[in-house]
């Protein structure tokens, strides 16, 4: 009996049909920006810099560290992305719409894409009942649609977690792609009960949480990793278009000593031809129009 995922077929990338990106571009580059809210007094799931303080409430040390991302780090990231022509694919906690409306205003001014990441940094869908999970998805999609003026197409589960039924509930709610599966360099169709759902390339490698916080990678090495990843994909994309994703958290990458190296990586990528600087929603639309 197969133990492969029942949600999608196994299809090696060497079997994919080459289909050009818009304008004949060969490599799509998308930047996920995870904009989150950690409620004051919360001691859970904060990627704690000092886990020992999480047992106390209020956890001022870790709360302030996370709060820096929305108060300072995000704006430094926005400025660098503006300079080199990148737009964000945001994995958004819906509480951000209420707590930090300036972020929504500035993101809309830049035509950033608003994807979903639940309500805040404490909610995990795997502990919900099916009815609770279905209601949780619908409620948060409605909040973000009202606040941003656009219905979200994408979803990322908190900690990339989902239940066995999550893909069905996402498709049912009108979500078109999910980024929980860091398994490919192109979108992949999923099997759902109703509607349709794609996986969108996501990265656990060019991702500042597991790479910088988890493995202790330096800012300089992280920047070089982005350049090296780009070089290999840029060459491979001559034969088959690829998607390169980068995942950022403003409370990590938004610090000045890291931004120096991240900004240099953006400049390096933007200096090449045939690059599609895009978002998950645009890749979703391209794939549905050309590959399904």
mmCIF file of C-alpha atoms in Angstrom:
data_model
loop_
_atom_site.group_PDB
_atom_site.id
_atom_site.type_symbol
_atom_site.label_atom_id
_atom_site.label_comp_id
_atom_site.label_asym_id
_atom_site.label_seq_id
_atom_site.Cartn_x
_atom_site.Cartn_y
_atom_site.Cartn_z
ATOM 1 C CA UNK A 1 0.000 0.000 0.000
ATOM 2 C CA UNK A 2 1.394 3.406 -1.000
ATOM 3 C CA UNK A 3 2.266 5.865 1.722
ATOM 4 C CA UNK A 4 2.631 8.805 -0.688
ATOM 5 C CA UNK A 5 0.416 11.817 -0.018
ATOM 6 C CA UNK A 6 -3.159 11.146 -1.164
ATOM 7 C CA UNK A 7 -3.504 14.833 -2.044
ATOM 8 C CA UNK A 8 -1.280 14.930 -5.151
ATOM 9 C CA UNK A 9 0.377 12.611 -7.655
ATOM 10 C CA UNK A 10 4.093 11.954 -7.797
ATOM 11 C CA UNK A 11 5.422 13.610 -10.938
ATOM 12 C CA UNK A 12 9.181 14.239 -11.243
ATOM 13 C CA UNK A 13 10.018 17.726 -12.424
ATOM 14 C CA UNK A 14 11.826 16.266 -15.450
ATOM 15 C CA UNK A 15 8.399 15.198 -16.772
ATOM 16 C CA UNK A 16 6.877 18.692 -16.708
ATOM 17 C CA UNK A 17 6.001 20.427 -19.948
ATOM 18 C CA UNK A 18 7.981 23.674 -20.452
ATOM 19 C CA UNK A 19 5.552 26.602 -20.522
ATOM 20 C CA UNK A 20 6.920 30.130 -20.635
ATOM 21 C CA UNK A 21 6.095 32.654 -17.966
ATOM 22 C CA UNK A 22 4.505 35.990 -19.010
ATOM 23 C CA UNK A 23 6.728 37.963 -21.350
ATOM 24 C CA UNK A 24 8.892 34.916 -21.950
ATOM 25 C CA UNK A 25 10.511 35.230 -18.522
ATOM 26 C CA UNK A 26 12.288 32.098 -17.372
ATOM 27 C CA UNK A 27 12.542 32.391 -13.574
ATOM 28 C CA UNK A 28 9.791 33.607 -11.262
ATOM 29 C CA UNK A 29 11.019 35.117 -7.997
ATOM 30 C CA UNK A 30 8.523 35.595 -5.186
ATOM 31 C CA UNK A 31 9.117 36.873 -1.677
ATOM 32 C CA UNK A 32 6.883 35.724 1.151
ATOM 33 C CA UNK A 33 6.657 38.279 3.936
ATOM 34 C CA UNK A 34 5.147 36.782 7.081
ATOM 35 C CA UNK A 35 3.341 39.584 8.893
ATOM 36 C CA UNK A 36 2.081 38.297 12.213
ATOM 37 C CA UNK A 37 0.551 39.375 15.494
ATOM 38 C CA UNK A 38 1.512 37.905 18.845
ATOM 39 C CA UNK A 39 -1.097 38.969 21.438
ATOM 40 C CA UNK A 40 0.362 40.733 24.451
ATOM 41 C CA UNK A 41 0.728 38.273 27.307
ATOM 42 C CA UNK A 42 0.954 35.282 25.007
ATOM 43 C CA UNK A 43 3.734 32.852 25.823
ATOM 44 C CA UNK A 44 3.250 30.416 22.943
ATOM 45 C CA UNK A 45 4.720 29.942 19.494
ATOM 46 C CA UNK A 46 6.801 33.107 19.343
ATOM 47 C CA UNK A 47 10.066 31.605 18.027
ATOM 48 C CA UNK A 48 11.380 32.723 21.376
ATOM 49 C CA UNK A 49 14.867 34.182 21.461
ATOM 50 C CA UNK A 50 14.969 33.175 25.130
ATOM 51 C CA UNK A 51 12.594 30.203 25.622
ATOM 52 C CA UNK A 52 13.070 30.339 29.398
ATOM 53 C CA UNK A 53 11.075 33.590 29.558
ATOM 54 C CA UNK A 54 8.046 32.022 27.847
ATOM 55 C CA UNK A 55 6.925 30.504 31.158
ATOM 56 C CA UNK A 56 6.222 33.979 32.485
ATOM 57 C CA UNK A 57 3.388 36.303 31.523
ATOM 58 C CA UNK A 58 3.665 38.941 30.304
ATOM 59 C CA UNK A 59 6.724 37.796 28.345
ATOM 60 C CA UNK A 60 8.097 41.279 27.687
ATOM 61 C CA UNK A 61 11.427 40.132 26.241
ATOM 62 C CA UNK A 62 10.013 38.006 23.433
ATOM 63 C CA UNK A 63 6.994 40.250 22.856
ATOM 64 C CA UNK A 64 9.232 43.250 22.248
ATOM 65 C CA UNK A 65 11.455 41.257 19.904
ATOM 66 C CA UNK A 66 8.460 40.273 17.808
ATOM 67 C CA UNK A 67 6.906 43.740 18.013
ATOM 68 C CA UNK A 68 10.089 45.195 16.487
ATOM 69 C CA UNK A 69 9.221 43.455 13.224
ATOM 70 C CA UNK A 70 5.998 45.383 12.712
ATOM 71 C CA UNK A 71 7.241 48.673 14.155
ATOM 72 C CA UNK A 72 10.638 48.845 12.420
ATOM 73 C CA UNK A 73 11.821 45.785 10.505
ATOM 74 C CA UNK A 74 8.950 45.573 8.027
ATOM 75 C CA UNK A 75 9.461 49.128 6.819
ATOM 76 C CA UNK A 76 13.130 48.474 6.144
ATOM 77 C CA UNK A 77 12.173 45.395 4.118
ATOM 78 C CA UNK A 78 9.496 47.332 2.209
ATOM 79 C CA UNK A 79 11.969 50.050 1.269
ATOM 80 C CA UNK A 80 14.509 47.548 -0.059
ATOM 81 C CA UNK A 81 11.875 45.629 -2.025
ATOM 82 C CA UNK A 82 10.562 48.886 -3.500
ATOM 83 C CA UNK A 83 14.050 49.845 -4.621
ATOM 84 C CA UNK A 84 14.570 46.633 -6.573
ATOM 85 C CA UNK A 85 11.058 46.125 -7.922
ATOM 86 C CA UNK A 86 9.790 43.299 -5.700
ATOM 87 C CA UNK A 87 6.284 43.010 -4.257
ATOM 88 C CA UNK A 88 5.413 40.970 -1.220
ATOM 89 C CA UNK A 89 3.298 37.839 -1.017
ATOM 90 C CA UNK A 90 2.102 38.326 2.536
ATOM 91 C CA UNK A 91 1.178 35.476 4.854
ATOM 92 C CA UNK A 92 -1.055 37.646 7.034
ATOM 93 C CA UNK A 93 -2.525 37.152 10.470
ATOM 94 C CA UNK A 94 -5.989 38.686 10.295
ATOM 95 C CA UNK A 95 -5.431 40.405 13.669
ATOM 96 C CA UNK A 96 -2.922 42.639 11.851
ATOM 97 C CA UNK A 97 -5.873 44.311 10.108
ATOM 98 C CA UNK A 98 -7.166 45.503 13.480
ATOM 99 C CA UNK A 99 -3.904 46.080 15.349
ATOM 100 C CA UNK A 100 -1.718 47.629 12.622
ATOM 101 C CA UNK A 101 -3.964 49.190 9.932
ATOM 102 C CA UNK A 102 -1.025 51.255 8.649
ATOM 103 C CA UNK A 103 0.546 48.016 7.398
ATOM 104 C CA UNK A 104 -2.526 47.242 5.293
ATOM 105 C CA UNK A 105 -2.559 50.793 3.915
ATOM 106 C CA UNK A 106 1.110 50.705 2.905
ATOM 107 C CA UNK A 107 0.858 47.195 1.459
ATOM 108 C CA UNK A 108 -2.097 48.194 -0.693
ATOM 109 C CA UNK A 109 -0.181 51.236 -1.943
ATOM 110 C CA UNK A 110 2.509 48.833 -3.189
ATOM 111 C CA UNK A 111 0.071 46.310 -4.657
ATOM 112 C CA UNK A 112 1.317 43.619 -2.308
ATOM 113 C CA UNK A 113 -0.666 40.402 -2.214
ATOM 114 C CA UNK A 114 -2.542 39.497 0.955
ATOM 115 C CA UNK A 115 -2.528 35.781 1.678
ATOM 116 C CA UNK A 116 -3.787 34.195 4.876
ATOM 117 C CA UNK A 117 -2.120 32.845 8.012
ATOM 118 C CA UNK A 118 -4.997 32.514 10.466
ATOM 119 C CA UNK A 119 -5.772 35.119 13.117
ATOM 120 C CA UNK A 120 -2.606 35.388 15.209
ATOM 121 C CA UNK A 121 0.518 33.531 16.208
ATOM 122 C CA UNK A 122 -1.193 31.287 18.758
ATOM 123 C CA UNK A 123 -3.768 29.376 16.688
ATOM 124 C CA UNK A 124 -2.937 25.882 15.416
ATOM 125 C CA UNK A 125 -5.534 24.218 13.196
ATOM 126 C CA UNK A 126 -4.530 20.663 14.029
ATOM 127 C CA UNK A 127 -6.108 20.959 17.488
ATOM 128 C CA UNK A 128 -9.468 22.175 16.125
ATOM 129 C CA UNK A 129 -12.550 20.107 15.374
ATOM 130 C CA UNK A 130 -13.660 20.021 11.735
ATOM 131 C CA UNK A 131 -16.444 22.517 12.418
ATOM 132 C CA UNK A 132 -14.046 24.824 14.262
ATOM 133 C CA UNK A 133 -11.487 24.646 11.464
ATOM 134 C CA UNK A 134 -14.018 25.360 8.732
ATOM 135 C CA UNK A 135 -15.361 28.356 10.670
ATOM 136 C CA UNK A 136 -11.826 29.558 11.472
ATOM 137 C CA UNK A 137 -10.884 29.663 7.783
ATOM 138 C CA UNK A 138 -14.076 31.415 6.675
ATOM 139 C CA UNK A 139 -13.948 33.978 9.472
ATOM 140 C CA UNK A 140 -10.364 35.020 8.805
ATOM 141 C CA UNK A 141 -10.741 35.156 5.035
ATOM 142 C CA UNK A 142 -13.723 37.496 5.502
ATOM 143 C CA UNK A 143 -11.775 39.773 7.869
ATOM 144 C CA UNK A 144 -8.858 40.148 5.462
ATOM 145 C CA UNK A 145 -11.115 40.653 2.446
ATOM 146 C CA UNK A 146 -12.971 43.465 4.211
ATOM 147 C CA UNK A 147 -9.813 45.172 5.453
ATOM 148 C CA UNK A 148 -7.752 44.934 2.252
ATOM 149 C CA UNK A 149 -10.458 45.112 -0.403
ATOM 150 C CA UNK A 150 -9.305 41.858 -1.994
ATOM 151 C CA UNK A 151 -10.305 38.274 -1.309
ATOM 152 C CA UNK A 152 -7.212 36.224 -0.404
ATOM 153 C CA UNK A 153 -6.136 33.491 -2.817
ATOM 154 C CA UNK A 154 -3.355 31.961 -0.706
ATOM 155 C CA UNK A 155 -3.060 30.285 2.686
ATOM 156 C CA UNK A 156 -0.149 29.306 4.931
ATOM 157 C CA UNK A 157 -0.898 27.354 8.080
ATOM 158 C CA UNK A 158 0.664 28.523 11.325
ATOM 159 C CA UNK A 159 3.865 26.431 11.586
ATOM 160 C CA UNK A 160 2.841 25.024 8.170
ATOM 161 C CA UNK A 161 0.419 22.783 10.071
ATOM 162 C CA UNK A 162 -2.853 21.455 8.756
ATOM 163 C CA UNK A 163 -5.311 18.666 9.456
ATOM 164 C CA UNK A 164 -6.229 15.870 7.062
ATOM 165 C CA UNK A 165 -9.253 17.968 6.017
ATOM 166 C CA UNK A 166 -7.625 21.400 5.683
ATOM 167 C CA UNK A 167 -7.169 21.316 1.877
ATOM 168 C CA UNK A 168 -10.867 20.533 1.423
ATOM 169 C CA UNK A 169 -11.905 23.367 3.727
ATOM 170 C CA UNK A 170 -9.549 25.823 2.016
ATOM 171 C CA UNK A 171 -10.908 25.023 -1.450
ATOM 172 C CA UNK A 172 -14.449 25.213 -0.082
ATOM 173 C CA UNK A 173 -13.723 28.739 1.213
ATOM 174 C CA UNK A 174 -12.409 29.873 -2.184
ATOM 175 C CA UNK A 175 -8.696 29.701 -1.364
ATOM 176 C CA UNK A 176 -6.824 28.809 -4.578
ATOM 177 C CA UNK A 177 -3.353 27.883 -3.326
ATOM 178 C CA UNK A 178 -1.680 26.690 -0.153
ATOM 179 C CA UNK A 179 1.987 27.192 0.741
ATOM 180 C CA UNK A 180 2.325 24.496 3.411
ATOM 181 C CA UNK A 181 4.084 22.072 1.066
ATOM 182 C CA UNK A 182 7.752 22.909 0.485
ATOM 183 C CA UNK A 183 7.960 20.060 -2.016
ATOM 184 C CA UNK A 184 8.397 21.528 -5.500
ATOM 185 C CA UNK A 185 9.645 24.382 -7.686
ATOM 186 C CA UNK A 186 6.365 24.727 -9.582
ATOM 187 C CA UNK A 187 2.718 24.730 -8.461
ATOM 188 C CA UNK A 188 1.163 21.291 -8.036
ATOM 189 C CA UNK A 189 -2.580 20.472 -8.309
ATOM 190 C CA UNK A 190 -4.106 19.002 -5.170
ATOM 191 C CA UNK A 191 -6.985 16.554 -4.865
ATOM 192 C CA UNK A 192 -9.873 18.148 -2.964
ATOM 193 C CA UNK A 193 -13.527 17.268 -2.498
ATOM 194 C CA UNK A 194 -14.861 20.409 -4.215
ATOM 195 C CA UNK A 195 -13.281 23.142 -6.304
ATOM 196 C CA UNK A 196 -9.541 23.220 -6.939
ATOM 197 C CA UNK A 197 -6.419 23.933 -4.954
ATOM 198 C CA UNK A 198 -2.726 24.234 -5.847
ATOM 199 C CA UNK A 199 0.391 23.988 -3.756
ATOM 200 C CA UNK A 200 2.610 27.034 -4.211
ATOM 201 C CA UNK A 201 6.406 26.683 -3.873
ATOM 202 C CA UNK A 202 7.515 27.568 -0.358
ATOM 203 C CA UNK A 203 10.968 27.294 1.164
ATOM 204 C CA UNK A 204 12.324 26.001 4.434
ATOM 205 C CA UNK A 205 15.882 26.767 3.309
ATOM 206 C CA UNK A 206 15.763 30.404 2.160
ATOM 207 C CA UNK A 207 13.642 31.048 5.236
ATOM 208 C CA UNK A 208 15.016 33.119 8.091
ATOM 209 C CA UNK A 209 13.260 31.220 10.889
ATOM 210 C CA UNK A 210 14.664 27.688 10.374
ATOM 211 C CA UNK A 211 17.901 28.844 8.734
ATOM 212 C CA UNK A 212 18.939 31.808 10.862
ATOM 213 C CA UNK A 213 17.151 31.130 14.141
ATOM 214 C CA UNK A 214 17.131 27.342 13.910
ATOM 215 C CA UNK A 215 20.569 26.606 12.447
ATOM 216 C CA UNK A 216 22.403 29.734 13.515
ATOM 217 C CA UNK A 217 23.277 30.759 9.946
ATOM 218 C CA UNK A 218 24.905 34.182 9.735
ATOM 219 C CA UNK A 219 23.338 37.082 7.872
ATOM 220 C CA UNK A 220 26.196 37.052 5.363
ATOM 221 C CA UNK A 221 25.810 33.351 4.633
ATOM 222 C CA UNK A 222 22.023 33.696 4.342
ATOM 223 C CA UNK A 223 22.493 36.412 1.728
ATOM 224 C CA UNK A 224 24.965 34.227 -0.175
ATOM 225 C CA UNK A 225 22.547 31.289 -0.014
ATOM 226 C CA UNK A 226 19.944 33.408 -1.800
ATOM 227 C CA UNK A 227 22.430 34.311 -4.538
ATOM 228 C CA UNK A 228 23.579 30.699 -4.942
ATOM 229 C CA UNK A 229 20.006 29.414 -5.114
ATOM 230 C CA UNK A 230 19.256 32.004 -7.767
ATOM 231 C CA UNK A 231 22.304 31.106 -9.858
ATOM 232 C CA UNK A 232 21.396 27.418 -10.087
ATOM 233 C CA UNK A 233 17.694 27.998 -10.757
ATOM 234 C CA UNK A 234 18.440 30.727 -13.302
ATOM 235 C CA UNK A 235 20.533 28.287 -15.312
ATOM 236 C CA UNK A 236 18.072 25.391 -14.974
ATOM 237 C CA UNK A 237 15.191 27.635 -16.008
ATOM 238 C CA UNK A 238 16.596 27.819 -19.528
ATOM 239 C CA UNK A 239 15.087 24.352 -20.010
ATOM 240 C CA UNK A 240 12.088 24.543 -17.681
ATOM 241 C CA UNK A 241 10.663 27.637 -15.980
ATOM 242 C CA UNK A 242 11.068 27.530 -12.203
ATOM 243 C CA UNK A 243 9.774 29.381 -9.161
ATOM 244 C CA UNK A 244 12.237 30.663 -6.584
ATOM 245 C CA UNK A 245 10.720 31.612 -3.239
ATOM 246 C CA UNK A 246 12.223 33.451 -0.283
ATOM 247 C CA UNK A 247 10.491 33.581 3.110
ATOM 248 C CA UNK A 248 11.059 36.459 5.517
ATOM 249 C CA UNK A 249 9.914 37.443 8.984
ATOM 250 C CA UNK A 250 10.376 41.169 9.670
ATOM 251 C CA UNK A 251 11.438 40.613 13.291
ATOM 252 C CA UNK A 252 14.412 38.604 11.990
ATOM 253 C CA UNK A 253 15.519 39.834 8.555
ATOM 254 C CA UNK A 254 14.418 43.401 9.296
ATOM 255 C CA UNK A 255 17.381 44.079 11.577
ATOM 256 C CA UNK A 256 20.030 46.333 9.982
ATOM 257 C CA UNK A 257 22.933 43.875 10.068
ATOM 258 C CA UNK A 258 20.837 41.279 8.220
ATOM 259 C CA UNK A 259 19.250 43.739 5.796
ATOM 260 C CA UNK A 260 22.673 44.700 4.514
ATOM 261 C CA UNK A 261 23.128 41.211 3.090
ATOM 262 C CA UNK A 262 19.512 40.639 2.090
ATOM 263 C CA UNK A 263 19.436 43.916 0.177
ATOM 264 C CA UNK A 264 22.631 42.923 -1.661
ATOM 265 C CA UNK A 265 20.925 39.663 -2.675
ATOM 266 C CA UNK A 266 17.919 41.574 -4.021
ATOM 267 C CA UNK A 267 20.214 43.819 -6.044
ATOM 268 C CA UNK A 268 21.994 40.776 -7.448
ATOM 269 C CA UNK A 269 18.755 39.104 -8.565
ATOM 270 C CA UNK A 270 17.255 42.288 -9.995
ATOM 271 C CA UNK A 271 20.388 42.817 -12.069
ATOM 272 C CA UNK A 272 19.565 39.821 -14.291
ATOM 273 C CA UNK A 273 17.330 39.648 -17.351
ATOM 274 C CA UNK A 274 14.350 37.321 -17.867
ATOM 275 C CA UNK A 275 13.247 37.512 -14.222
ATOM 276 C CA UNK A 276 9.558 37.607 -13.343
ATOM 277 C CA UNK A 277 9.314 39.551 -10.072
ATOM 278 C CA UNK A 278 5.928 38.339 -9.008
ATOM 279 C CA UNK A 279 3.560 37.103 -6.299
ATOM 280 C CA UNK A 280 1.948 33.811 -5.416
ATOM 281 C CA UNK A 281 -1.411 34.983 -6.743
ATOM 282 C CA UNK A 282 0.048 35.884 -10.129
ATOM 283 C CA UNK A 283 1.822 32.526 -10.378
ATOM 284 C CA UNK A 284 -1.451 30.851 -9.425
ATOM 285 C CA UNK A 285 -3.296 32.665 -12.212
ATOM 286 C CA UNK A 286 -0.562 31.847 -14.754
ATOM 287 C CA UNK A 287 -0.579 28.163 -13.856
ATOM 288 C CA UNK A 288 -4.345 27.860 -14.035
ATOM 289 C CA UNK A 289 -4.440 29.572 -17.428
ATOM 290 C CA UNK A 290 -1.580 27.614 -18.995
ATOM 291 C CA UNK A 291 -1.084 24.292 -17.231
ATOM 292 C CA UNK A 292 -4.524 22.982 -16.225
#
